[in-house]
Amino acid sequence: SKALVVGSGAIGLRTALELLRQNIKVHLRSPHPPLHPSTCSVGSGGLWMPFHCDDSRTDEWALETLDELLHVAATRGEVEIVPTVILQKQHN
């Protein structure tokens, strides 16, 4: 099997990594390198969070990904876990 991944931001690189782990040959195409200022990932800082959906696999994926991110942060220092603040405007 082989796959084409378009984009070298956080999502494109993570997708390529997961495909490679499943022994799928990956062709990565992007008009810019991963750290180019025009990519969304540079500005977002690689925000990760689970997303609500009705597919039960999402929760499993979210926990596995969080475990991996925490492990990398603790052992290699390549990931920084930063708490976030959520602000909401109350409508009267």
JSON list of C-alpha atoms in Angstrom, two decimals, residues 1-83:
[
{"chain": "A", "resi": 1, "resn": "SER", "atom": "CA", "xyz": [0.00, 0.00, 0.00]},
{"chain": "A", "resi": 2, "resn": "LYS", "atom": "CA", "xyz": [1.00, 3.61, -0.48]},
{"chain": "A", "resi": 3, "resn": "ALA", "atom": "CA", "xyz": [-0.47, 6.99, 0.43]},
{"chain": "A", "resi": 4, "resn": "LEU", "atom": "CA", "xyz": [-0.06, 10.61, -0.57]},
{"chain": "A", "resi": 5, "resn": "VAL", "atom": "CA", "xyz": [-0.03, 13.10, 2.33]},
{"chain": "A", "resi": 6, "resn": "VAL", "atom": "CA", "xyz": [-0.43, 16.74, 1.31]},
{"chain": "A", "resi": 7, "resn": "GLY", "atom": "CA", "xyz": [1.01, 19.25, 3.75]},
{"chain": "A", "resi": 8, "resn": "SER", "atom": "CA", "xyz": [3.97, 19.34, 6.12]},
{"chain": "A", "resi": 9, "resn": "GLY", "atom": "CA", "xyz": [2.30, 20.88, 9.16]},
{"chain": "A", "resi": 10, "resn": "ALA", "atom": "CA", "xyz": [1.53, 19.08, 12.39]},
{"chain": "A", "resi": 11, "resn": "ILE", "atom": "CA", "xyz": [-1.41, 17.16, 10.95]},
{"chain": "A", "resi": 12, "resn": "GLY", "atom": "CA", "xyz": [0.36, 16.15, 7.73]},
{"chain": "A", "resi": 13, "resn": "LEU", "atom": "CA", "xyz": [3.49, 14.98, 9.54]},
{"chain": "A", "resi": 14, "resn": "ARG", "atom": "CA", "xyz": [1.49, 13.09, 12.18]},
{"chain": "A", "resi": 15, "resn": "THR", "atom": "CA", "xyz": [-0.58, 11.42, 9.46]},
{"chain": "A", "resi": 16, "resn": "ALA", "atom": "CA", "xyz": [2.58, 10.40, 7.61]},
{"chain": "A", "resi": 17, "resn": "LEU", "atom": "CA", "xyz": [4.09, 9.01, 10.82]},
{"chain": "A", "resi": 18, "resn": "GLU", "atom": "CA", "xyz": [1.02, 6.89, 11.56]},
{"chain": "A", "resi": 19, "resn": "LEU", "atom": "CA", "xyz": [0.95, 5.54, 8.00]},
{"chain": "A", "resi": 20, "resn": "LEU", "atom": "CA", "xyz": [4.63, 4.62, 8.19]},
{"chain": "A", "resi": 21, "resn": "ARG", "atom": "CA", "xyz": [4.02, 2.81, 11.48]},
{"chain": "A", "resi": 22, "resn": "GLN", "atom": "CA", "xyz": [1.46, 0.70, 9.61]},
{"chain": "A", "resi": 23, "resn": "ASN", "atom": "CA", "xyz": [4.08, -0.12, 6.95]},
{"chain": "A", "resi": 24, "resn": "ILE", "atom": "CA", "xyz": [2.40, 2.04, 4.33]},
{"chain": "A", "resi": 25, "resn": "LYS", "atom": "CA", "xyz": [4.74, 3.80, 1.91]},
{"chain": "A", "resi": 26, "resn": "VAL", "atom": "CA", "xyz": [4.24, 7.57, 2.18]},
{"chain": "A", "resi": 27, "resn": "HIS", "atom": "CA", "xyz": [4.75, 10.32, -0.36]},
{"chain": "A", "resi": 28, "resn": "LEU", "atom": "CA", "xyz": [4.71, 13.68, 1.43]},
{"chain": "A", "resi": 29, "resn": "ARG", "atom": "CA", "xyz": [4.06, 16.74, -0.74]},
{"chain": "A", "resi": 30, "resn": "SER", "atom": "CA", "xyz": [4.08, 20.32, 0.48]},
{"chain": "A", "resi": 31, "resn": "PRO", "atom": "CA", "xyz": [4.95, 23.65, -1.12]},
{"chain": "A", "resi": 32, "resn": "HIS", "atom": "CA", "xyz": [6.86, 24.61, 2.05]},
{"chain": "A", "resi": 33, "resn": "PRO", "atom": "CA", "xyz": [9.06, 22.88, 4.67]},
{"chain": "A", "resi": 34, "resn": "PRO", "atom": "CA", "xyz": [7.48, 22.12, 8.08]},
{"chain": "A", "resi": 35, "resn": "LEU", "atom": "CA", "xyz": [8.84, 25.23, 9.86]},
{"chain": "A", "resi": 36, "resn": "HIS", "atom": "CA", "xyz": [7.99, 27.72, 7.10]},
{"chain": "A", "resi": 37, "resn": "PRO", "atom": "CA", "xyz": [6.10, 30.71, 8.59]},
{"chain": "A", "resi": 38, "resn": "SER", "atom": "CA", "xyz": [3.21, 30.25, 6.15]},
{"chain": "A", "resi": 39, "resn": "THR", "atom": "CA", "xyz": [2.14, 26.91, 7.63]},
{"chain": "A", "resi": 40, "resn": "CYS", "atom": "CA", "xyz": [-0.70, 26.89, 10.16]},
{"chain": "A", "resi": 41, "resn": "SER", "atom": "CA", "xyz": [1.21, 24.63, 12.54]},
{"chain": "A", "resi": 42, "resn": "VAL", "atom": "CA", "xyz": [3.87, 27.23, 13.31]},
{"chain": "A", "resi": 43, "resn": "GLY", "atom": "CA", "xyz": [1.26, 29.66, 14.63]},
{"chain": "A", "resi": 44, "resn": "SER", "atom": "CA", "xyz": [-0.91, 27.14, 16.41]},
{"chain": "A", "resi": 45, "resn": "GLY", "atom": "CA", "xyz": [1.89, 25.48, 18.30]},
{"chain": "A", "resi": 46, "resn": "GLY", "atom": "CA", "xyz": [0.50, 22.04, 17.55]},
{"chain": "A", "resi": 47, "resn": "LEU", "atom": "CA", "xyz": [-2.65, 22.24, 19.66]},
{"chain": "A", "resi": 48, "resn": "TRP", "atom": "CA", "xyz": [-3.96, 18.78, 20.51]},
{"chain": "A", "resi": 49, "resn": "MET", "atom": "CA", "xyz": [-7.28, 17.95, 22.07]},
{"chain": "A", "resi": 50, "resn": "PRO", "atom": "CA", "xyz": [-9.91, 15.26, 21.71]},
{"chain": "A", "resi": 51, "resn": "PHE", "atom": "CA", "xyz": [-12.83, 16.13, 19.50]},
{"chain": "A", "resi": 52, "resn": "HIS", "atom": "CA", "xyz": [-16.38, 15.14, 20.35]},
{"chain": "A", "resi": 53, "resn": "CYS", "atom": "CA", "xyz": [-18.00, 12.83, 17.86]},
{"chain": "A", "resi": 54, "resn": "ASP", "atom": "CA", "xyz": [-20.24, 9.80, 17.97]},
{"chain": "A", "resi": 55, "resn": "ASP", "atom": "CA", "xyz": [-17.50, 7.37, 16.93]},
{"chain": "A", "resi": 56, "resn": "SER", "atom": "CA", "xyz": [-16.27, 5.48, 20.01]},
{"chain": "A", "resi": 57, "resn": "ARG", "atom": "CA", "xyz": [-12.82, 5.11, 18.42]},
{"chain": "A", "resi": 58, "resn": "THR", "atom": "CA", "xyz": [-12.21, 8.84, 18.99]},
{"chain": "A", "resi": 59, "resn": "ASP", "atom": "CA", "xyz": [-11.91, 8.42, 22.76]},
{"chain": "A", "resi": 60, "resn": "GLU", "atom": "CA", "xyz": [-9.45, 5.53, 22.36]},
{"chain": "A", "resi": 61, "resn": "TRP", "atom": "CA", "xyz": [-7.38, 7.53, 19.87]},
{"chain": "A", "resi": 62, "resn": "ALA", "atom": "CA", "xyz": [-7.39, 10.57, 22.16]},
{"chain": "A", "resi": 63, "resn": "LEU", "atom": "CA", "xyz": [-6.12, 8.59, 25.16]},
{"chain": "A", "resi": 64, "resn": "GLU", "atom": "CA", "xyz": [-3.43, 6.82, 23.13]},
{"chain": "A", "resi": 65, "resn": "THR", "atom": "CA", "xyz": [-2.24, 10.10, 21.64]},
{"chain": "A", "resi": 66, "resn": "LEU", "atom": "CA", "xyz": [-2.18, 11.84, 25.03]},
{"chain": "A", "resi": 67, "resn": "ASP", "atom": "CA", "xyz": [-0.18, 8.97, 26.54]},
{"chain": "A", "resi": 68, "resn": "GLU", "atom": "CA", "xyz": [2.33, 9.19, 23.70]},
{"chain": "A", "resi": 69, "resn": "LEU", "atom": "CA", "xyz": [2.64, 12.98, 23.99]},
{"chain": "A", "resi": 70, "resn": "LEU", "atom": "CA", "xyz": [3.16, 12.79, 27.76]},
{"chain": "A", "resi": 71, "resn": "HIS", "atom": "CA", "xyz": [5.81, 10.08, 27.29]},
{"chain": "A", "resi": 72, "resn": "VAL", "atom": "CA", "xyz": [7.70, 12.12, 24.69]},
{"chain": "A", "resi": 73, "resn": "ALA", "atom": "CA", "xyz": [7.49, 15.23, 26.88]},
{"chain": "A", "resi": 74, "resn": "ALA", "atom": "CA", "xyz": [8.85, 13.35, 29.91]},
{"chain": "A", "resi": 75, "resn": "THR", "atom": "CA", "xyz": [11.60, 11.36, 28.21]},
{"chain": "A", "resi": 76, "resn": "ARG", "atom": "CA", "xyz": [12.82, 13.35, 25.24]},
{"chain": "A", "resi": 77, "resn": "GLY", "atom": "CA", "xyz": [11.67, 16.92, 25.84]},
{"chain": "A", "resi": 78, "resn": "GLU", "atom": "CA", "xyz": [10.50, 17.27, 22.24]},
{"chain": "A", "resi": 79, "resn": "VAL", "atom": "CA", "xyz": [6.96, 18.11, 23.31]},
{"chain": "A", "resi": 80, "resn": "GLU", "atom": "CA", "xyz": [5.89, 20.74, 25.81]},
{"chain": "A", "resi": 81, "resn": "ILE", "atom": "CA", "xyz": [2.58, 20.23, 27.60]},
{"chain": "A", "resi": 82, "resn": "VAL", "atom": "CA", "xyz": [1.06, 23.63, 28.36]},
{"chain": "A", "resi": 83, "resn": "PRO", "atom": "CA", "xyz": [-2.25, 24.13, 30.16]}
]
